[in-house]
Amino acid sequence: MAPVMRSRLVLSALSVLLLASVSMVTACSGSSSADRGGEGQVVGYAPSPPREVGKRALPDHSTDAAGVPFPLRAAPGGLLVVYFGFLSCPDICPLTMADTAAGIAELPAASADRMEVAFVSVDIERDTGDRLNEYLSYYFPTTTTHSLRAVDTAQLTGVTSEFGVQWQIDPHEPGATTYGVAHTGTTFVVDDRGRVVWEIPYGTAGPEVAATLAHVLEVAYVTS
Amino acid sequence: MTTPRRTGSLSTLALALALAASLLLVVSACSGSGGSQVEAEGLILKDAWARASAMSSGAGAAYVTVENTTERVEKLLSASVASSVARAAEIHETTTVSVGPSSTSIPSGAPEMMSMREVSSIQIPAGATLRMEPGGYHIMLLDLAEPLVAGQEFTLNLGFMNAGVVSIPVKVRAS
C-alpha cells in the first residue's frame, strides 16, 4: 500500500508542477517583431521588350460568382499588380500579399487609387471564386481586386506562358486536400495597354514595393 | 515480494524527481525581452509567431527560433498542435526551384519557382541557431480548425532528438 500511495503522491505533486509550469509558460506571452523594413528602394526590373499579356483574359469572380472575362490590363492610367499563387499556400503567398498590401498602403492616395490587384490561382482544383474573394478582401480591403480562376488548365497555361510563369502541382489522389504546388514567386506589374512593364522579385518588403510601384507609375505613363 | 515493490516505488520516485527537475529546467522561461522564451536541455526557443489567417479555413504557418547552446548536434524531428488549432503540423521548407532550359518562354532574369516540401528533420549543429522565417523553414499547420486571429496564442510542441518534446506559446500576428 505504502509504495503505491507514495507514487500517487509523487504523481499528484508532478501534476501540480506540470500545471504550474504550463501556467508559467502561458503567463509569459509577448510579441516578437520581425524587422524586414527597408528604406524603400526600387526593386526589380523592366522586362525588355515588355511582354504583351493584355490580349489574354481570365474569369474574374470578384463581381460575379460565375466569373466574367477580365483582360489582363490595368484601368486607363493605372497599374495592375498580378500575382500567381494558390490559397493553401501558407508561407510565400501570404507574405507577398501582405508586402504588396503594405506597399500600396504607403503610396499617396492619388497613386494608390490607380492600383488594382489581380490574384491568379494556379490551383483551380481547390481554389474557388468565393475563396479567392475572401482571401483578397482580407489583404486589400480598400483596393480593387480581381479574383482570377481559369476554367481549365489549358486556359491557365495560356496566361502563365505569356507571363513566363512556371507552376507545377504535386501528384495527388483525386479529391486530396493537401498537396504541394510550386509556382513562380514574382509579382508582375501590367500597364493599361496590357504590357508587363515591371517584375518585382519574391521577398520584396512593403517599403520597396511602394517605392517600386511609385517609380513604375512614373515611367509607365511618360511616353505612352 | 516486498523488495521488488520497494525498488519499483523508489525508481518511480527517482524518475518522478528527475522529471520534475527537468520540467523546472524546461520552464525557466520568460526572458525580459518581451517575447516568450523557453529553455530546455540547452535549447532556447524564442520568437514564436504565426501569421493571422486570411480566410475562414485553410493552412497556416508558424515560425520559431531555436538556439542550440549544447555541444552536440540537435535535430528537430516533429511538430504538433492541439486538434482545436489544426488537424496536423508538419516541418516544411520553402525552396526555390530553378527553371530548366526545357521550359517554355523563359523571360529575362528567369523567375524561379517557389516550392514547399515537408522535411523529416532539421539539423541544428552545436552552438548554431535555427531561425525559421517566411521563405525558409516553417511549421505548416494543415486544415486550421479556426482562423488564426492576431493577438491570439496557441501552444506548439516541437519534438527534438535530444531534448525531447518542448512546448512554446505561439503569438498570432497580422504579418
JSON list of C-alpha atoms in Angstrom, two decimals, chain A:
[
{"chain": "A", "resi": 1, "resn": "MET", "atom": "CA", "xyz": [0.00, 0.00, 0.00]},
{"chain": "A", "resi": 2, "resn": "ALA", "atom": "CA", "xyz": [2.61, 2.47, 1.12]},
{"chain": "A", "resi": 3, "resn": "PRO", "atom": "CA", "xyz": [4.66, 2.43, -2.10]},
{"chain": "A", "resi": 4, "resn": "VAL", "atom": "CA", "xyz": [1.51, 2.80, -4.14]},
{"chain": "A", "resi": 5, "resn": "MET", "atom": "CA", "xyz": [0.42, 5.74, -2.06]},
{"chain": "A", "resi": 6, "resn": "ARG", "atom": "CA", "xyz": [3.80, 7.28, -2.36]},
{"chain": "A", "resi": 7, "resn": "SER", "atom": "CA", "xyz": [3.83, 7.07, -6.10]},
{"chain": "A", "resi": 8, "resn": "ARG", "atom": "CA", "xyz": [0.34, 8.55, -6.12]},
{"chain": "A", "resi": 9, "resn": "LEU", "atom": "CA", "xyz": [1.63, 11.40, -4.02]},
{"chain": "A", "resi": 10, "resn": "VAL", "atom": "CA", "xyz": [4.53, 11.82, -6.35]},
{"chain": "A", "resi": 11, "resn": "LEU", "atom": "CA", "xyz": [2.19, 11.74, -9.31]},
{"chain": "A", "resi": 12, "resn": "SER", "atom": "CA", "xyz": [-0.06, 14.40, -7.86]},
{"chain": "A", "resi": 13, "resn": "ALA", "atom": "CA", "xyz": [2.95, 16.52, -6.96]},
{"chain": "A", "resi": 14, "resn": "LEU", "atom": "CA", "xyz": [4.07, 16.07, -10.54]},
{"chain": "A", "resi": 15, "resn": "SER", "atom": "CA", "xyz": [0.77, 17.17, -11.94]},
{"chain": "A", "resi": 16, "resn": "VAL", "atom": "CA", "xyz": [0.84, 20.25, -9.75]},
{"chain": "A", "resi": 17, "resn": "LEU", "atom": "CA", "xyz": [4.29, 21.01, -11.12]},
{"chain": "A", "resi": 18, "resn": "LEU", "atom": "CA", "xyz": [3.07, 20.39, -14.63]},
{"chain": "A", "resi": 19, "resn": "LEU", "atom": "CA", "xyz": [0.12, 22.69, -14.16]},
{"chain": "A", "resi": 20, "resn": "ALA", "atom": "CA", "xyz": [2.32, 25.33, -12.62]},
{"chain": "A", "resi": 21, "resn": "SER", "atom": "CA", "xyz": [4.78, 25.10, -15.46]},
{"chain": "A", "resi": 22, "resn": "VAL", "atom": "CA", "xyz": [2.04, 25.29, -18.07]},
{"chain": "A", "resi": 23, "resn": "SER", "atom": "CA", "xyz": [0.58, 28.39, -16.47]},
{"chain": "A", "resi": 24, "resn": "MET", "atom": "CA", "xyz": [4.04, 29.92, -16.21]},
{"chain": "A", "resi": 25, "resn": "VAL", "atom": "CA", "xyz": [4.64, 29.42, -19.88]},
{"chain": "A", "resi": 26, "resn": "THR", "atom": "CA", "xyz": [1.23, 30.80, -20.73]},
{"chain": "A", "resi": 27, "resn": "ALA", "atom": "CA", "xyz": [1.86, 33.75, -18.49]},
{"chain": "A", "resi": 28, "resn": "CYS", "atom": "CA", "xyz": [4.87, 34.99, -20.34]},
{"chain": "A", "resi": 29, "resn": "SER", "atom": "CA", "xyz": [3.32, 35.92, -23.60]},
{"chain": "A", "resi": 30, "resn": "GLY", "atom": "CA", "xyz": [4.64, 38.66, -25.74]},
{"chain": "A", "resi": 31, "resn": "SER", "atom": "CA", "xyz": [5.17, 39.51, -29.32]},
{"chain": "A", "resi": 32, "resn": "SER", "atom": "CA", "xyz": [8.27, 39.41, -31.34]},
{"chain": "A", "resi": 33, "resn": "SER", "atom": "CA", "xyz": [8.59, 41.85, -34.12]},
{"chain": "A", "resi": 34, "resn": "ALA", "atom": "CA", "xyz": [10.13, 41.00, -37.44]},
{"chain": "A", "resi": 35, "resn": "ASP", "atom": "CA", "xyz": [12.10, 43.83, -38.86]},
{"chain": "A", "resi": 36, "resn": "ARG", "atom": "CA", "xyz": [12.15, 43.34, -42.57]},
{"chain": "A", "resi": 37, "resn": "GLY", "atom": "CA", "xyz": [11.62, 47.01, -43.27]},
{"chain": "A", "resi": 38, "resn": "GLY", "atom": "CA", "xyz": [13.89, 48.90, -45.59]},
{"chain": "A", "resi": 39, "resn": "GLU", "atom": "CA", "xyz": [14.40, 52.36, -46.89]},
{"chain": "A", "resi": 40, "resn": "GLY", "atom": "CA", "xyz": [12.16, 51.88, -49.85]},
{"chain": "A", "resi": 41, "resn": "GLN", "atom": "CA", "xyz": [14.43, 51.34, -52.83]},
{"chain": "A", "resi": 42, "resn": "VAL", "atom": "CA", "xyz": [13.16, 50.46, -56.26]},
{"chain": "A", "resi": 43, "resn": "VAL", "atom": "CA", "xyz": [13.42, 46.71, -56.69]},
{"chain": "A", "resi": 44, "resn": "GLY", "atom": "CA", "xyz": [13.06, 44.50, -59.74]},
{"chain": "A", "resi": 45, "resn": "TYR", "atom": "CA", "xyz": [13.38, 45.22, -63.43]},
{"chain": "A", "resi": 46, "resn": "ALA", "atom": "CA", "xyz": [11.55, 46.12, -66.59]},
{"chain": "A", "resi": 47, "resn": "PRO", "atom": "CA", "xyz": [11.41, 43.18, -68.99]},
{"chain": "A", "resi": 48, "resn": "SER", "atom": "CA", "xyz": [12.66, 44.17, -72.39]},
{"chain": "A", "resi": 49, "resn": "PRO", "atom": "CA", "xyz": [10.78, 44.08, -74.60]},
{"chain": "A", "resi": 50, "resn": "PRO", "atom": "CA", "xyz": [7.70, 44.27, -72.39]},
{"chain": "A", "resi": 51, "resn": "ARG", "atom": "CA", "xyz": [5.60, 41.13, -72.70]},
{"chain": "A", "resi": 52, "resn": "GLU", "atom": "CA", "xyz": [2.12, 41.60, -74.09]},
{"chain": "A", "resi": 53, "resn": "VAL", "atom": "CA", "xyz": [-0.44, 39.94, -71.85]},
{"chain": "A", "resi": 54, "resn": "GLY", "atom": "CA", "xyz": [-3.49, 42.16, -72.34]},
{"chain": "A", "resi": 55, "resn": "LYS", "atom": "CA", "xyz": [-4.97, 40.03, -75.09]},
{"chain": "A", "resi": 56, "resn": "ARG", "atom": "CA", "xyz": [-5.43, 37.25, -72.56]},
{"chain": "A", "resi": 57, "resn": "ALA", "atom": "CA", "xyz": [-8.43, 37.14, -70.27]},
{"chain": "A", "resi": 58, "resn": "LEU", "atom": "CA", "xyz": [-9.45, 35.02, -67.30]},
{"chain": "A", "resi": 59, "resn": "PRO", "atom": "CA", "xyz": [-12.78, 34.64, -65.49]},
{"chain": "A", "resi": 60, "resn": "ASP", "atom": "CA", "xyz": [-12.97, 37.25, -62.74]},
{"chain": "A", "resi": 61, "resn": "HIS", "atom": "CA", "xyz": [-15.06, 36.19, -59.75]},
{"chain": "A", "resi": 62, "resn": "SER", "atom": "CA", "xyz": [-14.80, 39.43, -57.80]},
{"chain": "A", "resi": 63, "resn": "THR", "atom": "CA", "xyz": [-18.03, 40.92, -59.11]},
{"chain": "A", "resi": 64, "resn": "ASP", "atom": "CA", "xyz": [-19.86, 37.88, -60.44]},
{"chain": "A", "resi": 65, "resn": "ALA", "atom": "CA", "xyz": [-19.88, 34.42, -58.88]},
{"chain": "A", "resi": 66, "resn": "ALA", "atom": "CA", "xyz": [-19.99, 32.86, -62.34]},
{"chain": "A", "resi": 67, "resn": "GLY", "atom": "CA", "xyz": [-16.93, 34.82, -63.43]},
{"chain": "A", "resi": 68, "resn": "VAL", "atom": "CA", "xyz": [-16.75, 37.49, -66.13]},
{"chain": "A", "resi": 69, "resn": "PRO", "atom": "CA", "xyz": [-13.84, 37.64, -68.58]},
{"chain": "A", "resi": 70, "resn": "PHE", "atom": "CA", "xyz": [-11.19, 40.04, -67.33]},
{"chain": "A", "resi": 71, "resn": "PRO", "atom": "CA", "xyz": [-8.49, 41.08, -69.80]},
{"chain": "A", "resi": 72, "resn": "LEU", "atom": "CA", "xyz": [-5.10, 41.30, -68.11]},
{"chain": "A", "resi": 73, "resn": "ARG", "atom": "CA", "xyz": [-4.58, 45.01, -68.36]},
{"chain": "A", "resi": 74, "resn": "ALA", "atom": "CA", "xyz": [-4.84, 47.94, -65.98]},
{"chain": "A", "resi": 75, "resn": "ALA", "atom": "CA", "xyz": [-7.57, 50.56, -65.96]},
{"chain": "A", "resi": 76, "resn": "PRO", "atom": "CA", "xyz": [-6.60, 53.67, -68.00]},
{"chain": "A", "resi": 77, "resn": "GLY", "atom": "CA", "xyz": [-3.60, 55.37, -66.41]},
{"chain": "A", "resi": 78, "resn": "GLY", "atom": "CA", "xyz": [-3.33, 52.74, -63.70]},
{"chain": "A", "resi": 79, "resn": "LEU", "atom": "CA", "xyz": [-1.30, 49.65, -62.88]},
{"chain": "A", "resi": 80, "resn": "LEU", "atom": "CA", "xyz": [-2.46, 46.09, -62.44]},
{"chain": "A", "resi": 81, "resn": "VAL", "atom": "CA", "xyz": [-0.39, 44.16, -59.92]},
{"chain": "A", "resi": 82, "resn": "VAL", "atom": "CA", "xyz": [-0.61, 40.46, -60.82]},
{"chain": "A", "resi": 83, "resn": "TYR", "atom": "CA", "xyz": [0.40, 37.52, -58.67]},
{"chain": "A", "resi": 84, "resn": "PHE", "atom": "CA", "xyz": [0.14, 33.82, -59.42]},
{"chain": "A", "resi": 85, "resn": "GLY", "atom": "CA", "xyz": [-0.40, 31.66, -56.36]},
{"chain": "A", "resi": 86, "resn": "PHE", "atom": "CA", "xyz": [-2.74, 29.35, -54.52]},
{"chain": "A", "resi": 87, "resn": "LEU", "atom": "CA", "xyz": [-4.83, 29.71, -51.40]},
{"chain": "A", "resi": 88, "resn": "SER", "atom": "CA", "xyz": [-3.46, 26.72, -49.49]},
{"chain": "A", "resi": 89, "resn": "CYS", "atom": "CA", "xyz": [-0.05, 28.35, -49.63]},
{"chain": "A", "resi": 90, "resn": "PRO", "atom": "CA", "xyz": [0.83, 29.20, -46.02]},
{"chain": "A", "resi": 91, "resn": "ASP", "atom": "CA", "xyz": [4.17, 30.91, -46.40]},
{"chain": "A", "resi": 92, "resn": "ILE", "atom": "CA", "xyz": [5.06, 32.55, -49.70]},
{"chain": "A", "resi": 93, "resn": "CYS", "atom": "CA", "xyz": [1.70, 33.84, -50.92]},
{"chain": "A", "resi": 94, "resn": "PRO", "atom": "CA", "xyz": [0.54, 35.45, -47.65]},
{"chain": "A", "resi": 95, "resn": "LEU", "atom": "CA", "xyz": [3.93, 37.09, -47.27]},
{"chain": "A", "resi": 96, "resn": "THR", "atom": "CA", "xyz": [3.76, 38.53, -50.79]},
{"chain": "A", "resi": 97, "resn": "MET", "atom": "CA", "xyz": [0.14, 39.63, -50.35]},
{"chain": "A", "resi": 98, "resn": "ALA", "atom": "CA", "xyz": [0.96, 41.34, -47.05]},
{"chain": "A", "resi": 99, "resn": "ASP", "atom": "CA", "xyz": [4.00, 43.07, -48.58]},
{"chain": "A", "resi": 100, "resn": "THR", "atom": "CA", "xyz": [2.03, 44.16, -51.63]},
{"chain": "A", "resi": 101, "resn": "ALA", "atom": "CA", "xyz": [-0.78, 45.50, -49.46]},
{"chain": "A", "resi": 102, "resn": "ALA", "atom": "CA", "xyz": [1.70, 47.33, -47.25]},
{"chain": "A", "resi": 103, "resn": "GLY", "atom": "CA", "xyz": [3.35, 48.81, -50.34]},
{"chain": "A", "resi": 104, "resn": "ILE", "atom": "CA", "xyz": [0.09, 50.09, -51.79]},
{"chain": "A", "resi": 105, "resn": "ALA", "atom": "CA", "xyz": [-0.91, 51.46, -48.39]},
{"chain": "A", "resi": 106, "resn": "GLU", "atom": "CA", "xyz": [2.29, 53.52, -48.30]},
{"chain": "A", "resi": 107, "resn": "LEU", "atom": "CA", "xyz": [1.55, 55.23, -51.61]},
{"chain": "A", "resi": 108, "resn": "PRO", "atom": "CA", "xyz": [-0.07, 58.67, -51.67]},
{"chain": "A", "resi": 109, "resn": "ALA", "atom": "CA", "xyz": [-3.84, 58.23, -52.02]},
{"chain": "A", "resi": 110, "resn": "ALA", "atom": "CA", "xyz": [-3.84, 59.55, -55.58]},
{"chain": "A", "resi": 111, "resn": "SER", "atom": "CA", "xyz": [-1.35, 56.85, -56.60]},
{"chain": "A", "resi": 112, "resn": "ALA", "atom": "CA", "xyz": [-2.91, 54.09, -54.52]},
{"chain": "A", "resi": 113, "resn": "ASP", "atom": "CA", "xyz": [-6.21, 54.75, -56.28]},
{"chain": "A", "resi": 114, "resn": "ARG", "atom": "CA", "xyz": [-4.56, 53.86, -59.59]},
{"chain": "A", "resi": 115, "resn": "MET", "atom": "CA", "xyz": [-3.57, 50.40, -58.36]},
{"chain": "A", "resi": 116, "resn": "GLU", "atom": "CA", "xyz": [-5.54, 47.22, -58.87]},
{"chain": "A", "resi": 117, "resn": "VAL", "atom": "CA", "xyz": [-4.51, 43.76, -57.71]},
{"chain": "A", "resi": 118, "resn": "ALA", "atom": "CA", "xyz": [-5.17, 40.50, -59.55]},
{"chain": "A", "resi": 119, "resn": "PHE", "atom": "CA", "xyz": [-4.56, 37.11, -57.99]},
{"chain": "A", "resi": 120, "resn": "VAL", "atom": "CA", "xyz": [-4.43, 34.26, -60.47]},
{"chain": "A", "resi": 121, "resn": "SER", "atom": "CA", "xyz": [-4.99, 30.86, -58.89]},
{"chain": "A", "resi": 122, "resn": "VAL", "atom": "CA", "xyz": [-2.70, 28.13, -60.22]},
{"chain": "A", "resi": 123, "resn": "ASP", "atom": "CA", "xyz": [-4.64, 25.60, -58.13]},
{"chain": "A", "resi": 124, "resn": "ILE", "atom": "CA", "xyz": [-8.01, 25.59, -59.89]},
{"chain": "A", "resi": 125, "resn": "GLU", "atom": "CA", "xyz": [-8.89, 22.25, -58.33]},
{"chain": "A", "resi": 126, "resn": "ARG", "atom": "CA", "xyz": [-9.07, 23.61, -54.79]},
{"chain": "A", "resi": 127, "resn": "ASP", "atom": "CA", "xyz": [-9.49, 27.36, -55.16]},
{"chain": "A", "resi": 128, "resn": "THR", "atom": "CA", "xyz": [-12.96, 28.73, -55.80]},
{"chain": "A", "resi": 129, "resn": "GLY", "atom": "CA", "xyz": [-14.02, 32.24, -56.76]},
{"chain": "A", "resi": 130, "resn": "ASP", "atom": "CA", "xyz": [-15.64, 32.75, -53.36]},
{"chain": "A", "resi": 131, "resn": "ARG", "atom": "CA", "xyz": [-12.50, 31.78, -51.52]},
{"chain": "A", "resi": 132, "resn": "LEU", "atom": "CA", "xyz": [-10.38, 33.99, -53.75]},
{"chain": "A", "resi": 133, "resn": "ASN", "atom": "CA", "xyz": [-12.69, 36.90, -52.92]},
{"chain": "A", "resi": 134, "resn": "GLU", "atom": "CA", "xyz": [-12.43, 36.19, -49.21]},
{"chain": "A", "resi": 135, "resn": "TYR", "atom": "CA", "xyz": [-8.65, 36.00, -49.45]},
{"chain": "A", "resi": 136, "resn": "LEU", "atom": "CA", "xyz": [-8.20, 39.21, -51.39]},
{"chain": "A", "resi": 137, "resn": "SER", "atom": "CA", "xyz": [-10.65, 41.24, -49.32]},
{"chain": "A", "resi": 138, "resn": "TYR", "atom": "CA", "xyz": [-8.63, 40.32, -46.24]},
{"chain": "A", "resi": 139, "resn": "TYR", "atom": "CA", "xyz": [-5.41, 41.73, -47.64]},
{"chain": "A", "resi": 140, "resn": "PHE", "atom": "CA", "xyz": [-6.85, 44.51, -49.81]},
{"chain": "A", "resi": 141, "resn": "PRO", "atom": "CA", "xyz": [-9.99, 45.86, -48.16]},
{"chain": "A", "resi": 142, "resn": "THR", "atom": "CA", "xyz": [-9.72, 49.22, -49.96]},
{"chain": "A", "resi": 143, "resn": "THR", "atom": "CA", "xyz": [-8.10, 48.26, -53.27]},
{"chain": "A", "resi": 144, "resn": "THR", "atom": "CA", "xyz": [-9.92, 47.00, -56.35]},
{"chain": "A", "resi": 145, "resn": "THR", "atom": "CA", "xyz": [-9.06, 43.32, -56.72]},
{"chain": "A", "resi": 146, "resn": "HIS", "atom": "CA", "xyz": [-9.67, 40.64, -59.31]},
{"chain": "A", "resi": 147, "resn": "SER", "atom": "CA", "xyz": [-10.16, 37.00, -58.32]},
{"chain": "A", "resi": 148, "resn": "LEU", "atom": "CA", "xyz": [-8.96, 35.19, -61.41]},
{"chain": "A", "resi": 149, "resn": "ARG", "atom": "CA", "xyz": [-9.57, 31.49, -61.81]},
{"chain": "A", "resi": 150, "resn": "ALA", "atom": "CA", "xyz": [-9.20, 29.74, -65.16]},
{"chain": "A", "resi": 151, "resn": "VAL", "atom": "CA", "xyz": [-11.90, 27.31, -66.23]},
{"chain": "A", "resi": 152, "resn": "ASP", "atom": "CA", "xyz": [-9.32, 24.69, -67.11]},
{"chain": "A", "resi": 153, "resn": "THR", "atom": "CA", "xyz": [-5.61, 24.01, -67.24]},
{"chain": "A", "resi": 154, "resn": "ALA", "atom": "CA", "xyz": [-5.35, 24.96, -70.91]},
{"chain": "A", "resi": 155, "resn": "GLN", "atom": "CA", "xyz": [-6.74, 28.42, -70.24]},
{"chain": "A", "resi": 156, "resn": "LEU", "atom": "CA", "xyz": [-4.43, 28.85, -67.25]},
{"chain": "A", "resi": 157, "resn": "THR", "atom": "CA", "xyz": [-1.38, 27.74, -69.22]},
{"chain": "A", "resi": 158, "resn": "GLY", "atom": "CA", "xyz": [-2.29, 30.18, -71.99]},
{"chain": "A", "resi": 159, "resn": "VAL", "atom": "CA", "xyz": [-1.92, 33.01, -69.49]},
{"chain": "A", "resi": 160, "resn": "THR", "atom": "CA", "xyz": [1.05, 31.75, -67.47]},
{"chain": "A", "resi": 161, "resn": "SER", "atom": "CA", "xyz": [3.11, 31.18, -70.61]},
{"chain": "A", "resi": 162, "resn": "GLU", "atom": "CA", "xyz": [2.51, 34.78, -71.68]},
{"chain": "A", "resi": 163, "resn": "PHE", "atom": "CA", "xyz": [3.84, 35.95, -68.32]},
{"chain": "A", "resi": 164, "resn": "GLY", "atom": "CA", "xyz": [6.67, 33.43, -68.25]},
{"chain": "A", "resi": 165, "resn": "VAL", "atom": "CA", "xyz": [5.24, 31.96, -65.07]},
{"chain": "A", "resi": 166, "resn": "GLN", "atom": "CA", "xyz": [6.01, 28.38, -64.14]},
{"chain": "A", "resi": 167, "resn": "TRP", "atom": "CA", "xyz": [3.81, 26.28, -61.92]},
{"chain": "A", "resi": 168, "resn": "GLN", "atom": "CA", "xyz": [3.54, 22.65, -61.03]},
{"chain": "A", "resi": 169, "resn": "ILE", "atom": "CA", "xyz": [1.01, 20.68, -59.00]},
{"chain": "A", "resi": 170, "resn": "ASP", "atom": "CA", "xyz": [2.32, 17.75, -56.97]},
{"chain": "A", "resi": 171, "resn": "PRO", "atom": "CA", "xyz": [0.83, 14.38, -57.93]},
{"chain": "A", "resi": 172, "resn": "HIS", "atom": "CA", "xyz": [-2.07, 13.52, -55.62]},
{"chain": "A", "resi": 173, "resn": "GLU", "atom": "CA", "xyz": [-5.16, 11.37, -55.29]},
{"chain": "A", "resi": 174, "resn": "PRO", "atom": "CA", "xyz": [-8.36, 12.83, -56.73]},
{"chain": "A", "resi": 175, "resn": "GLY", "atom": "CA", "xyz": [-10.12, 14.82, -54.03]},
{"chain": "A", "resi": 176, "resn": "ALA", "atom": "CA", "xyz": [-6.99, 15.20, -51.87]},
{"chain": "A", "resi": 177, "resn": "THR", "atom": "CA", "xyz": [-6.98, 18.44, -49.89]},
{"chain": "A", "resi": 178, "resn": "THR", "atom": "CA", "xyz": [-3.31, 18.69, -49.03]},
{"chain": "A", "resi": 179, "resn": "TYR", "atom": "CA", "xyz": [-0.84, 18.65, -51.86]},
{"chain": "A", "resi": 180, "resn": "GLY", "atom": "CA", "xyz": [2.01, 20.91, -52.79]},
{"chain": "A", "resi": 181, "resn": "VAL", "atom": "CA", "xyz": [2.08, 23.48, -55.53]},
{"chain": "A", "resi": 182, "resn": "ALA", "atom": "CA", "xyz": [5.25, 25.06, -56.88]},
{"chain": "A", "resi": 183, "resn": "HIS", "atom": "CA", "xyz": [4.96, 28.40, -58.64]},
{"chain": "A", "resi": 184, "resn": "THR", "atom": "CA", "xyz": [6.87, 31.45, -59.72]},
{"chain": "A", "resi": 185, "resn": "GLY", "atom": "CA", "xyz": [7.02, 33.91, -56.83]},
{"chain": "A", "resi": 186, "resn": "THR", "atom": "CA", "xyz": [7.37, 37.05, -58.94]},
{"chain": "A", "resi": 187, "resn": "THR", "atom": "CA", "xyz": [4.85, 39.89, -58.81]},
{"chain": "A", "resi": 188, "resn": "PHE", "atom": "CA", "xyz": [4.08, 41.38, -62.24]},
{"chain": "A", "resi": 189, "resn": "VAL", "atom": "CA", "xyz": [3.09, 44.96, -62.93]},
{"chain": "A", "resi": 190, "resn": "VAL", "atom": "CA", "xyz": [0.93, 45.47, -66.04]},
{"chain": "A", "resi": 191, "resn": "ASP", "atom": "CA", "xyz": [0.04, 48.81, -67.63]},
{"chain": "A", "resi": 192, "resn": "ASP", "atom": "CA", "xyz": [-3.19, 49.91, -69.30]},
{"chain": "A", "resi": 193, "resn": "ARG", "atom": "CA", "xyz": [-2.03, 48.59, -72.66]},
{"chain": "A", "resi": 194, "resn": "GLY", "atom": "CA", "xyz": [-1.66, 45.12, -71.24]},
{"chain": "A", "resi": 195, "resn": "ARG", "atom": "CA", "xyz": [2.12, 45.05, -71.15]},
{"chain": "A", "resi": 196, "resn": "VAL", "atom": "CA", "xyz": [4.20, 43.68, -68.29]},
{"chain": "A", "resi": 197, "resn": "VAL", "atom": "CA", "xyz": [6.25, 46.77, -67.54]},
{"chain": "A", "resi": 198, "resn": "TRP", "atom": "CA", "xyz": [7.90, 45.59, -64.32]},
{"chain": "A", "resi": 199, "resn": "GLU", "atom": "CA", "xyz": [8.68, 42.49, -62.36]},
{"chain": "A", "resi": 200, "resn": "ILE", "atom": "CA", "xyz": [9.09, 42.56, -58.60]},
{"chain": "A", "resi": 201, "resn": "PRO", "atom": "CA", "xyz": [11.01, 39.58, -57.24]},
{"chain": "A", "resi": 202, "resn": "TYR", "atom": "CA", "xyz": [9.72, 37.39, -54.42]},
{"chain": "A", "resi": 203, "resn": "GLY", "atom": "CA", "xyz": [10.65, 38.64, -50.97]},
{"chain": "A", "resi": 204, "resn": "THR", "atom": "CA", "xyz": [10.36, 42.36, -51.67]},
{"chain": "A", "resi": 205, "resn": "ALA", "atom": "CA", "xyz": [9.18, 44.10, -48.50]},
{"chain": "A", "resi": 206, "resn": "GLY", "atom": "CA", "xyz": [6.43, 46.73, -48.26]},
{"chain": "A", "resi": 207, "resn": "PRO", "atom": "CA", "xyz": [8.56, 49.89, -48.39]},
{"chain": "A", "resi": 208, "resn": "GLU", "atom": "CA", "xyz": [10.35, 48.62, -51.50]},
{"chain": "A", "resi": 209, "resn": "VAL", "atom": "CA", "xyz": [7.06, 47.63, -53.09]},
{"chain": "A", "resi": 210, "resn": "ALA", "atom": "CA", "xyz": [5.83, 51.19, -52.51]},
{"chain": "A", "resi": 211, "resn": "ALA", "atom": "CA", "xyz": [8.96, 52.78, -53.99]},
{"chain": "A", "resi": 212, "resn": "THR", "atom": "CA", "xyz": [8.83, 50.41, -56.95]},
{"chain": "A", "resi": 213, "resn": "LEU", "atom": "CA", "xyz": [5.15, 50.99, -57.74]},
{"chain": "A", "resi": 214, "resn": "ALA", "atom": "CA", "xyz": [5.64, 54.76, -57.49]},
{"chain": "A", "resi": 215, "resn": "HIS", "atom": "CA", "xyz": [8.58, 54.50, -59.86]},
{"chain": "A", "resi": 216, "resn": "VAL", "atom": "CA", "xyz": [6.73, 52.30, -62.34]},
{"chain": "A", "resi": 217, "resn": "LEU", "atom": "CA", "xyz": [3.72, 54.59, -62.27]},
{"chain": "A", "resi": 218, "resn": "GLU", "atom": "CA", "xyz": [6.01, 57.44, -63.21]},
{"chain": "A", "resi": 219, "resn": "VAL", "atom": "CA", "xyz": [7.89, 55.72, -66.03]},
{"chain": "A", "resi": 220, "resn": "ALA", "atom": "CA", "xyz": [4.97, 53.74, -67.45]},
{"chain": "A", "resi": 221, "resn": "TYR", "atom": "CA", "xyz": [2.99, 56.80, -68.47]},
{"chain": "A", "resi": 222, "resn": "VAL", "atom": "CA", "xyz": [5.71, 59.19, -69.53]},
{"chain": "A", "resi": 223, "resn": "THR", "atom": "CA", "xyz": [5.99, 58.09, -73.12]},
{"chain": "A", "resi": 224, "resn": "SER", "atom": "CA", "xyz": [2.70, 56.39, -73.72]}
]
